Tab-separated table of C-alpha atoms in Angstrom:
chain	number	residue	atom	x	y	z
A	5	MET	CA	88.474	105.583	119.232
A	6	ASP	CA	85.366	104.199	117.837
A	7	VAL	CA	85.584	100.276	117.653
A	8	ARG	CA	83.480	101.673	113.735
A	9	GLU	CA	86.128	104.545	113.219
A	10	ALA	CA	88.511	101.747	113.630
A	11	LEU	CA	86.535	99.108	111.316
A	12	TYR	CA	85.925	101.561	108.470
A	13	THR	CA	88.857	103.422	108.085
A	14	THR	CA	91.511	100.624	108.806
A	15	ARG	CA	92.966	100.994	104.743
A	16	ALA	CA	95.596	99.609	103.618
A	17	MET	CA	99.069	102.274	104.361
A	18	ARG	CA	102.139	101.464	102.265
A	19	ARG	CA	103.080	104.947	102.541
A	20	VAL	CA	104.660	105.067	106.038
A	21	LYS	CA	107.452	107.472	107.922
A	22	PRO	CA	110.793	105.776	109.015
A	23	ASP	CA	110.459	106.784	112.520
A	24	PRO	CA	109.931	103.831	115.131
A	25	VAL	CA	107.130	102.597	116.462
A	26	PRO	CA	107.482	102.210	120.022
A	27	GLU	CA	108.306	99.315	121.942
A	28	GLU	CA	104.605	100.361	124.319
A	29	VAL	CA	103.474	100.395	120.724
A	30	GLN	CA	104.242	96.671	119.488
A	31	LEU	CA	103.109	95.370	122.826
A	32	ARG	CA	99.639	97.025	122.619
A	33	ILE	CA	99.520	95.576	118.999
A	34	LEU	CA	100.430	92.015	119.880
A	35	ASP	CA	98.153	91.732	123.120
A	36	ALA	CA	95.485	93.104	121.023
A	37	ALA	CA	96.202	90.109	118.591
A	38	ILE	CA	96.386	86.909	121.024
A	39	ARG	CA	92.932	87.615	122.430
A	40	ALA	CA	91.848	86.739	119.032
A	41	PRO	CA	90.104	83.472	118.541
A	42	SER	CA	91.343	80.805	116.766
A	43	GLY	CA	89.774	76.848	116.393
A	44	GLY	CA	89.442	75.705	119.628
A	45	ASN	CA	91.074	78.412	121.621
A	46	SER	CA	94.464	76.330	120.130
A	47	GLN	CA	95.912	79.666	119.905
A	48	ALA	CA	98.783	77.724	117.386
A	49	TRP	CA	100.136	80.655	116.075
A	50	ARG	CA	104.013	82.723	116.760
A	51	PHE	CA	103.808	86.632	115.681
A	52	LEU	CA	107.201	87.835	114.566
A	53	ILE	CA	108.053	91.446	115.317
A	54	VAL	CA	111.328	92.812	112.906
A	55	ASP	CA	112.345	95.846	113.329
A	56	ASP	CA	116.212	95.988	112.770
A	57	SER	CA	117.242	97.649	109.594
A	58	GLU	CA	119.358	94.613	108.241
A	59	GLN	CA	116.870	92.573	108.158
A	60	ILE	CA	113.709	94.273	107.272
A	61	ALA	CA	116.517	95.717	103.836
A	62	GLU	CA	116.750	91.503	103.360
A	63	ILE	CA	113.108	90.812	103.893
A	64	GLY	CA	112.868	94.102	101.408
A	65	ALA	CA	115.132	92.493	98.498
A	66	LEU	CA	112.765	89.437	98.450
A	67	TYR	CA	109.550	91.349	98.394
A	68	SER	CA	110.170	93.061	95.067
A	69	ASP	CA	110.796	89.968	93.477
A	70	CYS	CA	107.506	88.768	94.471
A	71	ILE	CA	105.700	92.044	93.444
A	72	ASP	CA	107.681	91.895	90.095
A	73	MET	CA	106.663	87.813	90.123
A	74	LEU	CA	102.692	89.348	91.585
A	75	TRP	CA	102.364	91.494	88.518
A	76	GLU	CA	103.720	88.880	86.130
A	77	THR	CA	101.024	86.056	87.445
A	78	ILE	CA	97.947	86.163	89.371
A	79	TYR	CA	97.990	90.046	88.179
A	80	LYS	CA	98.612	89.924	85.114
A	81	ASP	CA	95.344	90.881	83.471
A	82	GLN	CA	94.818	93.665	85.798
A	83	VAL	CA	98.517	95.554	84.986
A	84	ALA	CA	97.367	95.469	81.698
A	85	GLU	CA	93.498	96.719	82.534
A	86	ALA	CA	95.222	98.759	84.713
A	87	ALA	CA	97.478	100.379	82.468
A	88	ALA	CA	94.241	100.819	79.570
A	89	ALA	CA	92.588	102.545	82.266
A	90	GLU	CA	89.070	102.352	80.699
A	91	THR	CA	87.347	101.567	83.439
A	92	ALA	CA	86.555	102.515	87.408
A	93	GLU	CA	88.224	99.479	88.446
A	94	SER	CA	91.399	99.713	86.592
A	95	ARG	CA	92.143	102.671	87.164
A	96	GLN	CA	91.087	101.628	91.348
A	97	PHE	CA	94.085	99.327	90.597
A	98	ALA	CA	96.136	101.498	88.750
A	99	LYS	CA	96.698	102.931	92.085
A	100	ILE	CA	97.257	99.902	93.829
A	101	ILE	CA	100.356	99.242	91.854
A	102	LYS	CA	101.206	103.244	92.440
A	103	SER	CA	101.063	102.329	96.236
A	104	VAL	CA	102.757	98.924	95.797
A	105	THR	CA	105.693	99.996	93.687
A	106	TRP	CA	105.981	102.770	96.354
A	107	ALA	CA	106.294	99.754	99.274
A	108	GLN	CA	109.061	98.212	96.450
A	109	LYS	CA	111.490	101.102	96.340
A	110	ASN	CA	110.954	102.449	100.117
A	111	PHE	CA	111.132	98.837	101.651
A	112	ALA	CA	114.097	98.615	103.779
A	113	SER	CA	112.796	102.178	105.317
A	114	TYR	CA	110.068	100.471	107.139
A	115	PRO	CA	110.248	101.094	111.105
A	116	LEU	CA	108.662	97.617	111.803
A	117	LEU	CA	107.170	94.214	110.115
A	118	LEU	CA	104.795	92.107	111.654
A	119	PHE	CA	105.119	88.372	110.430
A	120	ALA	CA	102.320	85.691	111.559
A	121	PHE	CA	102.585	81.621	111.405
A	122	ASP	CA	99.766	79.541	112.393
A	123	GLN	CA	100.298	75.543	112.435
A	124	PHE	CA	98.146	73.068	111.278
A	125	ASP	CA	95.534	75.639	110.155
A	126	THR	CA	93.714	74.288	106.608
A	127	THR	CA	91.674	78.359	106.686
A	128	GLY	CA	93.183	80.379	108.168
A	129	GLY	CA	90.533	81.363	110.016
A	130	SER	CA	92.664	81.023	113.224
A	131	ILE	CA	95.474	83.404	112.075
A	132	PHE	CA	93.560	86.156	110.322
A	133	PRO	CA	91.292	87.547	112.762
A	134	ALA	CA	94.913	87.985	115.341
A	135	VAL	CA	96.303	89.349	111.801
A	136	TRP	CA	93.101	92.092	111.712
A	137	SER	CA	92.963	92.648	115.542
A	138	ALA	CA	97.202	93.431	114.997
A	139	MET	CA	96.462	96.023	112.511
A	140	LEU	CA	92.847	97.488	114.107
A	141	ALA	CA	94.745	98.001	117.391
A	142	ALA	CA	97.419	99.427	114.972
A	143	ARG	CA	95.209	102.033	114.084
A	144	ALA	CA	93.930	102.850	117.008
A	145	ASP	CA	97.467	104.191	118.282
A	146	GLY	CA	97.823	106.438	115.023
A	147	VAL	CA	100.013	103.337	113.123
A	148	GLY	CA	98.919	102.264	109.622
A	149	SER	CA	99.731	98.794	108.072
A	150	SER	CA	99.075	97.013	105.238
A	151	LEU	CA	98.244	93.022	104.768
A	152	THR	CA	100.587	91.015	102.396
A	153	SER	CA	101.312	87.204	101.812
A	154	VAL	CA	103.350	88.203	98.450
A	155	LEU	CA	106.205	86.251	100.302
A	156	LEU	CA	104.676	83.442	99.870
A	157	PHE	CA	106.669	83.331	96.754
A	158	LYS	CA	110.063	83.180	98.121
A	159	ASN	CA	108.892	81.546	101.176
A	160	ASP	CA	111.686	79.143	101.949
A	161	LYS	CA	114.035	82.630	101.503
A	162	THR	CA	112.114	84.354	104.104
A	163	LEU	CA	112.034	81.243	106.470
A	164	ASP	CA	115.765	81.777	105.714
A	165	VAL	CA	116.222	84.731	106.687
A	166	LEU	CA	113.630	84.578	109.714
A	167	ASN	CA	115.282	81.321	110.837
A	168	VAL	CA	112.086	79.645	110.896
A	169	PRO	CA	111.949	76.009	111.619
A	170	LYS	CA	110.727	74.004	108.270
A	171	ASP	CA	109.970	70.661	110.342
A	172	GLN	CA	107.522	71.936	112.454
A	173	GLY	CA	104.241	72.959	110.574
A	174	TRP	CA	104.934	76.246	110.693
A	175	ARG	CA	103.061	78.310	107.685
A	176	MET	CA	104.104	82.357	107.608
A	177	ALA	CA	100.268	83.045	106.874
A	178	CYS	CA	101.690	86.962	106.243
A	179	CYS	CA	103.677	89.985	106.778
A	180	VAL	CA	102.547	93.458	107.954
A	181	PRO	CA	104.855	96.186	107.332
A	182	MET	CA	104.001	99.262	109.845
A	183	GLY	CA	104.197	102.276	110.366
A	184	TYR	CA	102.843	105.976	110.777
A	185	PRO	CA	101.096	107.166	108.010
A	186	THR	CA	102.294	109.941	105.484
A	187	GLY	CA	99.132	109.927	103.735
A	188	THR	CA	95.158	110.347	106.154
A	189	TRP	CA	93.100	107.486	107.318
A	190	GLY	CA	89.501	107.580	105.718
A	191	THR	CA	86.653	105.039	104.808
A	192	ALA	CA	87.736	102.437	102.631
A	193	GLY	CA	85.010	102.646	99.610
A	194	ARG	CA	83.642	99.265	98.589
A	195	ARG	CA	81.037	97.372	96.716
A	196	PRO	CA	78.613	97.869	98.729
A	197	ALA	CA	77.040	94.904	100.823
A	198	HIS	CA	73.347	94.358	99.481
A	199	GLU	CA	75.944	93.848	96.197
A	200	VAL	CA	77.982	90.645	97.453
A	201	SER	CA	75.359	89.351	100.279
A	202	TYR	CA	72.200	87.367	100.027
A	203	ARG	CA	69.427	85.618	102.690
A	204	ASN	CA	69.048	82.359	103.650
A	205	THR	CA	70.206	81.206	100.052
A	206	TRP	CA	72.861	81.420	97.462
A	207	GLY	CA	71.636	84.750	94.669
A	208	THR	CA	68.347	85.666	96.878
A	209	PRO	CA	68.790	89.927	97.839
A	210	LEU	CA	69.629	90.894	101.433
A	211	GLY	CA	66.485	92.645	100.835
A	212	ALA	CA	67.949	96.551	102.191
A	213	GLU	CA	70.532	98.388	100.182
A	214	VAL	CA	73.270	100.447	101.859
A	215	ASN	CA	73.904	103.156	99.430
A	216	GLU	CA	76.272	105.003	101.862
A	217	PRO	CA	78.331	103.979	104.285
A	218	LEU	CA	76.384	103.142	107.678
A	219	TRP	CA	79.337	104.879	109.806
A	220	PRO	CA	79.938	107.696	111.386
B	20	MET	CA	82.549	100.963	121.922
B	21	ASP	CA	86.165	101.752	121.914
B	22	VAL	CA	87.570	99.579	119.586
B	23	ARG	CA	89.866	97.446	122.672
B	24	GLU	CA	86.930	97.175	124.268
B	25	ALA	CA	85.379	95.138	121.105
B	26	LEU	CA	89.412	93.404	120.678
B	27	TYR	CA	89.345	91.878	123.983
B	28	THR	CA	85.779	91.345	124.835
B	29	THR	CA	85.120	89.729	121.504
B	30	ARG	CA	84.772	86.085	122.709
B	31	ALA	CA	83.029	83.018	121.817
B	32	MET	CA	79.260	83.649	122.854
B	33	ARG	CA	77.887	80.192	121.633
B	34	ARG	CA	75.236	80.029	124.646
B	35	VAL	CA	72.562	82.619	122.518
B	36	LYS	CA	68.993	83.719	123.056
B	37	PRO	CA	65.933	83.065	120.338
B	38	ASP	CA	65.748	86.737	119.758
B	39	PRO	CA	66.279	88.195	116.624
B	40	VAL	CA	68.552	90.328	115.286
B	41	PRO	CA	66.954	93.306	113.870
B	42	GLU	CA	67.423	94.259	110.140
B	43	GLU	CA	69.527	97.425	111.186
B	44	VAL	CA	72.186	95.420	112.759
B	45	GLN	CA	72.469	92.833	110.325
B	46	LEU	CA	73.150	95.676	107.591
B	47	ARG	CA	75.318	96.802	110.386
B	48	ILE	CA	77.634	93.755	110.687
B	49	LEU	CA	77.393	93.433	106.772
B	50	ASP	CA	78.647	97.134	106.092
B	51	ALA	CA	81.167	96.475	108.789
B	52	ALA	CA	82.540	93.426	106.925
B	53	ILE	CA	82.939	94.621	103.768
B	54	ARG	CA	85.274	97.433	104.954
B	55	ALA	CA	87.633	94.803	105.059
B	56	PRO	CA	90.908	94.309	103.260
B	57	SER	CA	91.349	92.229	101.162
B	58	GLY	CA	94.067	90.898	98.375
B	59	GLY	CA	94.673	93.757	95.472
B	60	ASN	CA	91.253	94.815	97.005
B	61	SER	CA	89.275	92.127	94.983
B	62	GLN	CA	86.550	92.257	97.392
B	63	ALA	CA	85.969	88.552	96.167
B	64	TRP	CA	83.563	87.360	98.810
B	65	ARG	CA	79.936	87.113	99.554
B	66	PHE	CA	78.509	86.934	102.929
B	67	LEU	CA	74.853	84.974	103.057
B	68	ILE	CA	72.698	85.709	105.613
B	69	VAL	CA	70.448	83.224	107.360
B	70	ASP	CA	67.426	84.066	109.800
B	71	ASP	CA	64.909	81.416	108.321
B	72	SER	CA	64.201	78.995	110.675
B	73	GLU	CA	63.891	76.035	108.469
B	74	GLN	CA	67.333	76.512	107.013
B	75	ILE	CA	69.024	77.046	110.340
B	76	ALA	CA	67.142	73.943	111.823
B	77	GLU	CA	68.977	72.094	108.499
B	78	ILE	CA	72.166	73.272	108.979
B	79	GLY	CA	71.909	72.356	112.754
B	80	ALA	CA	71.331	68.317	111.567
B	81	LEU	CA	74.633	68.858	109.309
B	82	TYR	CA	76.607	71.397	112.284
B	83	SER	CA	75.345	68.623	114.708
B	84	ASP	CA	77.172	65.637	112.986
B	85	CYS	CA	80.199	67.716	111.989
B	86	ILE	CA	80.982	68.364	115.419
B	87	ASP	CA	80.895	65.070	116.527
B	88	MET	CA	83.189	64.118	113.559
B	89	LEU	CA	85.318	66.400	115.019
B	90	TRP	CA	85.829	65.177	118.599
B	91	GLU	CA	86.438	62.176	116.660
B	92	THR	CA	88.826	63.149	114.609
B	93	ILE	CA	91.344	66.289	114.986
B	94	TYR	CA	90.480	66.923	118.566
B	95	LYS	CA	90.274	62.925	119.774
B	96	ASP	CA	93.776	63.501	122.043
B	97	GLN	CA	91.970	66.867	123.369
B	98	VAL	CA	88.584	65.024	124.409
B	99	ALA	CA	89.862	62.114	125.903
B	100	GLU	CA	92.482	64.897	127.883
B	101	ALA	CA	89.650	67.270	128.893
B	102	ALA	CA	87.638	63.896	130.462
B	103	ALA	CA	91.083	63.390	132.313
B	104	ALA	CA	91.087	66.906	133.343
B	105	GLU	CA	93.992	66.884	134.768
B	106	THR	CA	95.872	70.140	133.775
B	107	ALA	CA	94.642	73.671	133.266
B	108	GLU	CA	94.547	73.334	129.525
B	109	SER	CA	92.585	70.053	129.638
B	110	ARG	CA	89.979	72.186	132.039
B	111	GLN	CA	89.893	74.536	129.826
B	112	PHE	CA	89.196	72.354	126.729
B	113	ALA	CA	86.477	70.697	128.744
B	114	LYS	CA	84.267	74.227	129.002
B	115	ILE	CA	84.958	74.361	125.406
B	116	ILE	CA	83.354	70.954	124.854
B	117	LYS	CA	80.141	71.712	126.895
B	118	SER	CA	79.695	74.726	125.190
B	119	VAL	CA	79.937	73.518	121.779
B	120	THR	CA	78.045	71.089	123.091
B	121	TRP	CA	75.347	73.539	124.184
B	122	ALA	CA	75.649	74.371	120.593
B	123	GLN	CA	74.957	71.287	118.866
B	124	LYS	CA	72.049	71.162	121.070
B	125	ASN	CA	70.025	74.705	120.331
B	126	PHE	CA	71.337	74.792	117.042
B	127	ALA	CA	67.888	75.111	115.970
B	128	SER	CA	67.414	78.140	118.116
B	129	TYR	CA	70.403	80.393	116.705
B	130	PRO	CA	68.484	83.518	115.252
B	131	LEU	CA	70.797	84.413	112.693
B	132	LEU	CA	73.806	82.827	110.789
B	133	LEU	CA	76.139	84.479	109.089
B	134	PHE	CA	78.135	82.404	105.769
B	135	ALA	CA	81.486	84.030	104.363
B	136	PHE	CA	82.816	82.456	101.455
B	137	ASP	CA	85.619	83.300	99.071
B	138	GLN	CA	87.218	83.030	95.982
B	139	PHE	CA	90.709	81.476	94.272
B	140	ASP	CA	91.807	82.735	98.331
B	141	THR	CA	94.773	80.207	98.954
B	142	THR	CA	95.296	81.966	102.469
B	143	GLY	CA	92.305	82.625	103.678
B	144	GLY	CA	93.788	86.003	104.429
B	145	SER	CA	91.125	87.822	101.857
B	146	ILE	CA	88.161	86.983	103.959
B	147	PHE	CA	88.942	86.106	107.530
B	148	PRO	CA	89.308	90.073	108.586
B	149	ALA	CA	85.877	90.447	106.715
B	150	VAL	CA	84.671	87.028	109.010
B	151	TRP	CA	85.940	89.157	112.515
B	152	SER	CA	84.802	92.536	111.373
B	153	ALA	CA	81.880	91.544	111.348
B	154	MET	CA	82.269	89.430	114.804
B	155	LEU	CA	83.610	92.841	116.222
B	156	ALA	CA	80.497	94.972	114.589
B	157	ALA	CA	78.624	92.793	116.112
B	158	ARG	CA	79.964	93.294	119.236
B	159	ALA	CA	79.375	96.566	119.283
B	160	ASP	CA	75.639	96.061	118.757
B	161	GLY	CA	75.355	93.392	121.707
B	162	VAL	CA	75.462	91.010	119.530
B	163	GLY	CA	77.140	87.888	120.100
B	164	SER	CA	78.551	85.193	117.722
B	165	SER	CA	81.284	82.423	116.885
B	166	LEU	CA	83.571	81.409	114.449
B	167	THR	CA	83.205	78.121	112.848
B	168	SER	CA	84.221	75.925	109.779
B	169	VAL	CA	83.238	72.549	110.797
B	170	LEU	CA	80.616	72.489	108.374
B	171	LEU	CA	83.818	71.970	105.672
B	172	PHE	CA	83.335	68.081	106.930
B	173	LYS	CA	79.685	68.414	105.001
B	174	ASN	CA	81.036	70.801	102.399
B	175	ASP	CA	78.836	69.072	99.908
B	176	LYS	CA	75.649	69.154	101.922
B	177	THR	CA	75.795	73.248	103.413
B	178	LEU	CA	76.087	74.232	99.446
B	179	ASP	CA	73.396	72.115	98.973
B	180	VAL	CA	71.230	73.699	101.643
B	181	LEU	CA	72.320	76.903	100.572
B	182	ASN	CA	71.738	76.851	97.134
B	183	VAL	CA	75.493	77.715	96.314
B	184	PRO	CA	77.387	76.758	93.004
B	185	LYS	CA	79.843	74.142	93.197
B	186	ASP	CA	81.594	75.606	89.213
B	187	GLN	CA	82.765	79.065	90.213
B	188	GLY	CA	85.768	78.707	92.476
B	189	TRP	CA	83.432	79.490	95.828
B	190	ARG	CA	84.409	78.674	99.123
B	191	MET	CA	82.674	78.327	102.078
B	192	ALA	CA	85.238	80.033	104.823
B	193	CYS	CA	82.861	79.609	107.595
B	194	CYS	CA	79.550	79.774	109.545
B	195	VAL	CA	79.316	82.492	111.839
B	196	PRO	CA	76.048	81.798	114.600
B	197	MET	CA	74.924	85.320	116.004
B	198	GLY	CA	72.478	86.457	118.785
B	199	TYR	CA	72.003	88.282	121.975
B	200	PRO	CA	74.336	86.250	124.572
B	201	THR	CA	72.486	84.871	127.852
B	202	GLY	CA	75.626	85.088	129.793
B	203	THR	CA	78.767	88.218	129.850
B	204	TRP	CA	81.844	89.766	128.316
B	205	GLY	CA	84.705	89.634	129.098
B	206	THR	CA	88.431	89.573	128.315
B	207	ALA	CA	90.071	86.416	126.765
B	208	GLY	CA	91.968	84.585	128.568
B	209	ARG	CA	95.388	83.682	126.665
B	210	ARG	CA	98.907	82.507	126.839
B	211	PRO	CA	100.609	85.877	126.801
B	212	ALA	CA	102.320	87.642	123.868
B	213	HIS	CA	105.644	87.175	124.624
B	214	GLU	CA	105.012	83.312	124.714
B	215	VAL	CA	104.120	83.070	120.961
B	216	SER	CA	106.350	86.276	119.955
B	217	TYR	CA	109.916	86.869	118.894
B	218	ARG	CA	112.232	89.910	117.487
B	219	ASN	CA	113.920	89.551	114.326
B	220	THR	CA	114.384	86.156	114.179
B	221	TRP	CA	112.736	83.268	115.383
B	222	GLY	CA	113.462	81.671	118.911
B	223	THR	CA	114.944	85.627	119.819
B	224	PRO	CA	113.204	86.875	122.668
B	225	LEU	CA	110.426	89.724	122.269
B	226	GLY	CA	112.576	91.636	125.057
B	227	ALA	CA	109.407	92.350	127.104
B	228	GLU	CA	106.669	90.591	129.089
B	229	VAL	CA	103.143	91.876	128.896
B	230	ASN	CA	101.634	89.723	132.156
B	231	GLU	CA	98.841	91.092	132.025
B	232	PRO	CA	96.198	92.924	129.619
B	233	LEU	CA	96.921	95.793	128.780
B	234	TRP	CA	93.621	96.793	128.477
B	235	PRO	CA	90.895	98.447	130.331
């Protein structure tokens, strides 16, 4: 698969089938992840693959509670706006709520979770390139994924389920549920580059517009 | 370019030529970056492309001070071990020091810097996938890059040079110097996946080994 196809079409795939992800695919995902950069090439990361259905169901119960907390706190305003559905943004957010609600109800049927941990990393810059590499490598094998840090709402309980030591500086960065998607891949719609980019100093226009995706 | 080639060979490329990166390549880099995921698809990011040589030189002076601070603080022990060069790891770190010292001395000759900013993102999970996408897209166009957050040591002064407002919650995530490399691309050597991965619970072996890169 062309690198641009992966970069453009690896959108959040929450609706996946319960079919298992074969070990050889799991290993390709992990081997891609560890090629990513980290500060000082420290590679101070751990990856935890969860494919035991009881473990996944336990995480799913925590995930469901965390999503409820997410809607009631950080995204409280967006949830209200999504219900009113008066703008394109709010209708887009309503789609995300629907997709996340699917994940909440069907979490136990995910065949695979990938957890990533970093150590003494204050920016996230030494773990999220690896996580994103894992998701792109999964995409190349037809495996869908979505990235969530919502379990941080129940960090202690999640670490307990996964048996993660709490005295060594390891931080849970995220959980990435994975599986073969029920839907189709497509280019992710986004606010165009020139609306979120500047040249040389903050606020100075880029000097060019990108009104259509530059791939394919 | 195949996605795996990009994932495996996008290693830190600090030694680059002063040749400019054409605008069409810059736009492909930015357009790939904005396809990345962000929490709730918030896209609360800004990208700042710096190609003005005076701006780059000013950032370079700050970078040089920050690198000195880095060696004296976070990496103090590794710097001492690198000087002793008694282990494979310390010799590897000595190479990084040499490469970073090149960047320190030649920063003003970088043709392009990409700064990334996020807003109210506590984990880094909503900006570093986009940064890594930018670096992978650059790789596909033959442009080398390296990721550094070291300018956070002089965050205020860097924001001043770039004219970034300080009252809107924007956080500088990193700076990515870019350019056409003087060296060759190669698969990044890393601690193998099975040494940094577990299955189902922390400490439980993955159940398989990956002793050679699974690409090409």
